[in-house]
Structures are given as C-alpha cells and as structure tokens.
Amino acid sequence: MTEKKQRKPRSAEANAKMAATMRAKFDDPEYRAMHKARSAAANKKWHSDPENAAKFAERSSERMKKRHAEGNWKADGGRSGISSRGIKKALEIHKEMYRQMAKDRYAAGLGINSEESKAAKAAASKWIMKAAKDALHAETNYNELYQEAHIRLRREMPYDGPSDGADYHEYIKKLGTATVNSPECRKAADDFMALAIPMFAKKWQGMKSND
C-alpha cells in the first residue's frame, strides 16, 4: 500500500490570498445564502445516518460529562453561561460581517424591509390603533370631555361669519384640532393609549400566532 503523500504547508502569502478570496465570496449575499443552504443540507444528510448520529450523541455526552466534572462549571454559569460567552465571542469576531449582511438584506428589500413585512406592519398598526381608539370612546369618559372642551373653546374662539363659506370650514377644522389637543382630552387619551396599545398589540400577536 502506497504511503500517502504529505502536503506541503502553504506560505503566509498563499494563506492571505485564500482568505481574501473567501472574504470576497462571502461579501456576496447570494453566495452566503447558497453556502448556508448547502451547509444545512450536508449537516442534515450526515446526521440522517444512524451511525453518525450515534457518534455525535456520544461525543456530545462525553463533553457534557467532562464539563460537569470541572469545578468551574457552575461558577461559569453552566450551559447558558458557556453559550452566552460563545455567542458574544462570535459577535465580536464577526460583528462587521453581520452588520454588512443586515445592510445587504435591507438594501435588497428583504426581511423587515420587504414589501410583505411592510404590509404586515401596516395591517397590524391599523388594527391595533382602531381597536384602541374604539375602546377609548367606549370604555372612558373621553366623549364627554371632548364635548365640554369643544363648547369651552367655541366660547373662547367665537365665529361670526357665514356657515357656508371656506372660512367656516377652516374654523371648524382648527376648532377640532384644538379640542383634541386640549389638556383634558390629551391627558385622557394619552393615559388610556399607553395601556391600550400594548394590550391590543399583544392580542394581535396572539391572533396571528393562532392562524
């Protein structure tokens, strides 16, 4: 049987060139997505082999036994502590890459910047605000406060012109804005909405999760 030929170690220049090539590849969002999909498929295929799965489970079990035997296991936060440190280290190492990936996704109209995501947010906002507004009028004394403020402001800002002209419509518009922004109406609405909006947002999320 012929002896396997030993590969010569690469030079520092060759390693740098290869690293630059790989960085250039991973700068391409399509390549990153393809690489991720291929890696996931290869990993799934490898684990689908019962022998491989058993070996992996055994190695994982041995690692955990070793960690539990170490005196600093609990002091270091256990599994969650190790995971947190691992995630933090990965973020520190690949922070710029993750930022660029997020920017690329946003620029390409994916994720939170996709049309589907924008439409979903718009639908959620519309439903939540309508439900909160309906509850404001049905469950509080906002309507009475509005009427009282409206009458008071009408006395403070009287209008003596004709009621069928453009000036009157402008006056009514200004009066309505002033009424909504009056201290009593503003406080009642703000205090209620501060509680109602999160409540209806949670209700919306529950509805969507059950779809």
GROMACS .gro file of C-alpha atoms in nm:
model
  211
    1MET     CA    1   0.000   0.000   0.000
    2THR     CA    2   0.150   0.330  -0.104
    3GLU     CA    3   0.217   0.587   0.162
    4LYS     CA    4   0.003   0.898   0.145
    5LYS     CA    5   0.197   1.195   0.019
    6GLN     CA    6   0.232   1.475   0.273
    7ARG     CA    7   0.102   1.811   0.159
    8LYS     CA    8   0.346   2.096   0.177
    9PRO     CA    9   0.244   2.374   0.415
   10ARG     CA   10   0.116   2.684   0.242
   11SER     CA   11   0.306   3.008   0.268
   12ALA     CA   12   0.172   3.310   0.457
   13GLU     CA   13   0.115   3.486   0.125
   14ALA     CA   14  -0.091   3.194  -0.005
   15ASN     CA   15  -0.297   3.186   0.314
   16ALA     CA   16  -0.361   3.561   0.290
   17LYS     CA   17  -0.464   3.527  -0.075
   18MET     CA   18  -0.703   3.243   0.006
   19ALA     CA   19  -0.851   3.440   0.298
   20ALA     CA   20  -0.909   3.742   0.071
   21THR     CA   21  -1.078   3.518  -0.186
   22MET     CA   22  -1.310   3.371   0.077
   23ARG     CA   23  -1.397   3.716   0.213
   24ALA     CA   24  -1.483   3.832  -0.137
   25LYS     CA   25  -1.709   3.531  -0.183
   26PHE     CA   26  -1.890   3.585   0.146
   27ASP     CA   27  -1.942   3.953   0.064
   28ASP     CA   28  -2.191   3.832  -0.199
   29PRO     CA   29  -2.537   3.781  -0.036
   30GLU     CA   30  -2.629   3.514  -0.294
   31TYR     CA   31  -2.315   3.314  -0.221
   32ARG     CA   32  -2.375   3.339   0.155
   33ALA     CA   33  -2.731   3.214   0.112
   34MET     CA   34  -2.615   2.928  -0.114
   35HIS     CA   35  -2.337   2.835   0.130
   36LYS     CA   36  -2.580   2.835   0.421
   37ALA     CA   37  -2.827   2.615   0.235
   38ARG     CA   38  -2.555   2.368   0.126
   39SER     CA   39  -2.411   2.350   0.477
   40ALA     CA   40  -2.755   2.287   0.628
   41ALA     CA   41  -2.827   2.015   0.371
   42ALA     CA   42  -2.488   1.846   0.427
   43ASN     CA   43  -2.533   1.861   0.804
   44LYS     CA   44  -2.882   1.711   0.780
   45LYS     CA   45  -2.758   1.436   0.549
   46TRP     CA   46  -2.469   1.348   0.783
   47HIS     CA   47  -2.698   1.330   1.087
   48SER     CA   48  -2.951   1.119   0.897
   49ASP     CA   49  -2.701   0.831   0.912
   50PRO     CA   50  -2.778   0.644   1.240
   51GLU     CA   51  -2.409   0.564   1.293
   52ASN     CA   52  -2.308   0.929   1.257
   53ALA     CA   53  -2.594   1.040   1.483
   54ALA     CA   54  -2.489   0.791   1.749
   55LYS     CA   55  -2.126   0.907   1.733
   56PHE     CA   56  -2.232   1.269   1.760
   57ALA     CA   57  -2.455   1.195   2.060
   58GLU     CA   58  -2.173   1.006   2.229
   59ARG     CA   59  -1.922   1.288   2.172
   60SER     CA   60  -2.171   1.544   2.298
   61SER     CA   61  -2.242   1.333   2.606
   62GLU     CA   62  -1.871   1.294   2.680
   63ARG     CA   63  -1.818   1.670   2.650
   64MET     CA   64  -2.101   1.741   2.891
   65LYS     CA   65  -1.974   1.482   3.142
   66LYS     CA   66  -1.630   1.641   3.130
   67ARG     CA   67  -1.772   1.988   3.178
   68HIS     CA   68  -1.985   1.880   3.473
   69ALA     CA   69  -1.677   1.723   3.631
   70GLU     CA   70  -1.491   2.053   3.616
   71GLY     CA   71  -1.508   2.261   3.930
   72ASN     CA   72  -1.578   2.586   3.748
   73TRP     CA   73  -1.880   2.451   3.555
   74LYS     CA   74  -2.148   2.606   3.777
   75ALA     CA   75  -1.933   2.908   3.863
   76ASP     CA   76  -1.909   2.989   3.492
   77GLY     CA   77  -2.286   2.984   3.452
   78GLY     CA   78  -2.331   2.626   3.329
   79ARG     CA   79  -2.456   2.559   2.977
   80SER     CA   80  -2.622   2.900   2.945
   81GLY     CA   81  -2.305   3.077   3.059
   82ILE     CA   82  -2.090   2.893   2.805
   83SER     CA   83  -2.347   2.958   2.530
   84SER     CA   84  -2.362   3.328   2.616
   85ARG     CA   85  -1.985   3.361   2.605
   86GLY     CA   86  -1.972   3.172   2.277
   87ILE     CA   87  -2.234   3.394   2.120
   88LYS     CA   88  -2.062   3.708   2.249
   89LYS     CA   89  -1.728   3.593   2.110
   90ALA     CA   90  -1.883   3.514   1.770
   91LEU     CA   91  -2.047   3.857   1.761
   92GLU     CA   92  -1.718   4.026   1.843
   93ILE     CA   93  -1.533   3.833   1.573
   94HIS     CA   94  -1.796   3.861   1.300
   95LYS     CA   95  -1.970   4.185   1.403
   96GLU     CA   96  -1.886   4.377   1.086
   97MET     CA   97  -1.984   4.082   0.867
   98TYR     CA   98  -2.322   4.053   1.041
   99ARG     CA   99  -2.377   4.428   1.005
  100GLN     CA  100  -2.298   4.414   0.635
  101MET     CA  101  -2.527   4.114   0.590
  102ALA     CA  102  -2.810   4.305   0.759
  103LYS     CA  103  -2.746   4.610   0.539
  104ASP     CA  104  -2.742   4.393   0.227
  105ARG     CA  105  -3.073   4.233   0.324
  106TYR     CA  106  -3.229   4.573   0.391
  107ALA     CA  107  -3.097   4.719   0.065
  108ALA     CA  108  -3.226   4.417  -0.126
  109GLY     CA  109  -3.575   4.464   0.019
  110LEU     CA  110  -3.561   4.152   0.233
  111GLY     CA  111  -3.655   4.088   0.595
  112ILE     CA  112  -3.802   4.390   0.774
  113ASN     CA  113  -3.767   4.597   0.455
  114SER     CA  114  -3.959   4.357   0.234
  115GLU     CA  115  -4.295   4.455   0.088
  116GLU     CA  116  -4.455   4.164   0.270
  117SER     CA  117  -4.313   4.281   0.604
  118LYS     CA  118  -4.420   4.642   0.542
  119ALA     CA  119  -4.772   4.531   0.453
  120ALA     CA  120  -4.791   4.314   0.767
  121LYS     CA  121  -4.675   4.603   0.988
  122ALA     CA  122  -4.924   4.840   0.826
  123ALA     CA  123  -5.209   4.593   0.879
  124ALA     CA  124  -5.107   4.539   1.241
  125SER     CA  125  -5.081   4.912   1.313
  126LYS     CA  126  -5.420   4.980   1.154
  127TRP     CA  127  -5.594   4.706   1.355
  128ILE     CA  128  -5.425   4.796   1.685
  129MET     CA  129  -5.494   5.170   1.659
  130LYS     CA  130  -5.858   5.116   1.555
  131ALA     CA  131  -5.918   4.874   1.843
  132ALA     CA  132  -5.753   5.113   2.090
  133LYS     CA  133  -5.950   5.412   1.956
  134ASP     CA  134  -6.279   5.224   1.974
  135ALA     CA  135  -6.202   5.121   2.332
  136LEU     CA  136  -6.113   5.480   2.423
  137HIS     CA  137  -6.457   5.602   2.317
  138ALA     CA  138  -6.646   5.302   2.460
  139GLU     CA  139  -6.468   5.250   2.794
  140THR     CA  140  -6.379   5.601   2.912
  141ASN     CA  141  -6.546   5.941   2.952
  142TYR     CA  142  -6.346   6.078   2.658
  143ASN     CA  143  -6.658   6.175   2.460
  144GLU     CA  144  -6.790   6.386   2.750
  145LEU     CA  145  -6.451   6.553   2.793
  146TYR     CA  146  -6.440   6.625   2.421
  147GLN     CA  147  -6.786   6.786   2.421
  148GLU     CA  148  -6.702   7.002   2.722
  149ALA     CA  149  -6.371   7.114   2.572
  150HIS     CA  150  -6.539   7.180   2.237
  151ILE     CA  151  -6.805   7.404   2.396
  152ARG     CA  152  -6.544   7.589   2.603
  153LEU     CA  153  -6.317   7.654   2.303
  154ARG     CA  154  -6.614   7.767   2.093
  155ARG     CA  155  -6.683   8.032   2.353
  156GLU     CA  156  -6.317   8.130   2.366
  157MET     CA  157  -6.286   8.139   1.985
  158PRO     CA  158  -6.626   8.254   1.850
  159TYR     CA  159  -6.701   8.270   1.479
  160ASP     CA  160  -6.937   8.535   1.343
  161GLY     CA  161  -6.913   8.472   0.968
  162PRO     CA  162  -7.139   8.273   0.732
  163SER     CA  163  -7.157   7.898   0.793
  164ASP     CA  164  -7.140   7.801   0.424
  165GLY     CA  165  -6.805   7.958   0.336
  166ALA     CA  166  -6.448   7.831   0.322
  167ASP     CA  167  -6.361   8.035   0.631
  168TYR     CA  168  -6.613   7.843   0.840
  169HIS     CA  169  -6.476   7.506   0.729
  170GLU     CA  170  -6.127   7.625   0.820
  171TYR     CA  171  -6.259   7.739   1.159
  172ILE     CA  172  -6.423   7.401   1.229
  173LYS     CA  173  -6.101   7.225   1.136
  174LYS     CA  174  -5.899   7.450   1.367
  175LEU     CA  175  -6.156   7.406   1.647
  176GLY     CA  176  -6.145   7.026   1.617
  177THR     CA  177  -5.765   7.021   1.634
  178ALA     CA  178  -5.767   7.250   1.938
  179THR     CA  179  -6.027   7.029   2.110
  180VAL     CA  180  -5.830   6.709   2.056
  181ASN     CA  181  -5.515   6.880   2.183
  182SER     CA  182  -5.685   7.038   2.485
  183PRO     CA  183  -5.519   6.938   2.817
  184GLU     CA  184  -5.816   6.734   2.941
  185CYS     CA  185  -5.864   6.538   2.616
  186ARG     CA  186  -5.492   6.494   2.560
  187LYS     CA  187  -5.435   6.355   2.910
  188ALA     CA  188  -5.731   6.117   2.893
  189ALA     CA  189  -5.624   5.985   2.552
  190ASP     CA  190  -5.252   5.956   2.634
  191ASP     CA  191  -5.310   5.778   2.967
  192PHE     CA  192  -5.551   5.529   2.810
  193MET     CA  193  -5.349   5.466   2.493
  194ALA     CA  194  -5.033   5.399   2.695
  195LEU     CA  195  -5.210   5.090   2.831
  196ALA     CA  196  -5.440   5.004   2.539
  197ILE     CA  197  -5.184   4.996   2.256
  198PRO     CA  198  -4.954   4.733   2.418
  199MET     CA  199  -5.262   4.532   2.523
  200PHE     CA  200  -5.408   4.523   2.171
  201ALA     CA  201  -5.062   4.465   2.019
  202LYS     CA  202  -5.033   4.153   2.235
  203LYS     CA  203  -5.383   4.049   2.131
  204TRP     CA  204  -5.289   4.094   1.763
  205GLN     CA  205  -4.978   3.879   1.807
  206GLY     CA  206  -5.187   3.610   1.972
  207MET     CA  207  -5.433   3.614   1.684
  208LYS     CA  208  -5.153   3.586   1.428
  209SER     CA  209  -4.979   3.303   1.614
  210ASN     CA  210  -5.302   3.103   1.604
  211ASP     CA  211  -5.351   3.149   1.230
   0.00000   0.00000   0.00000
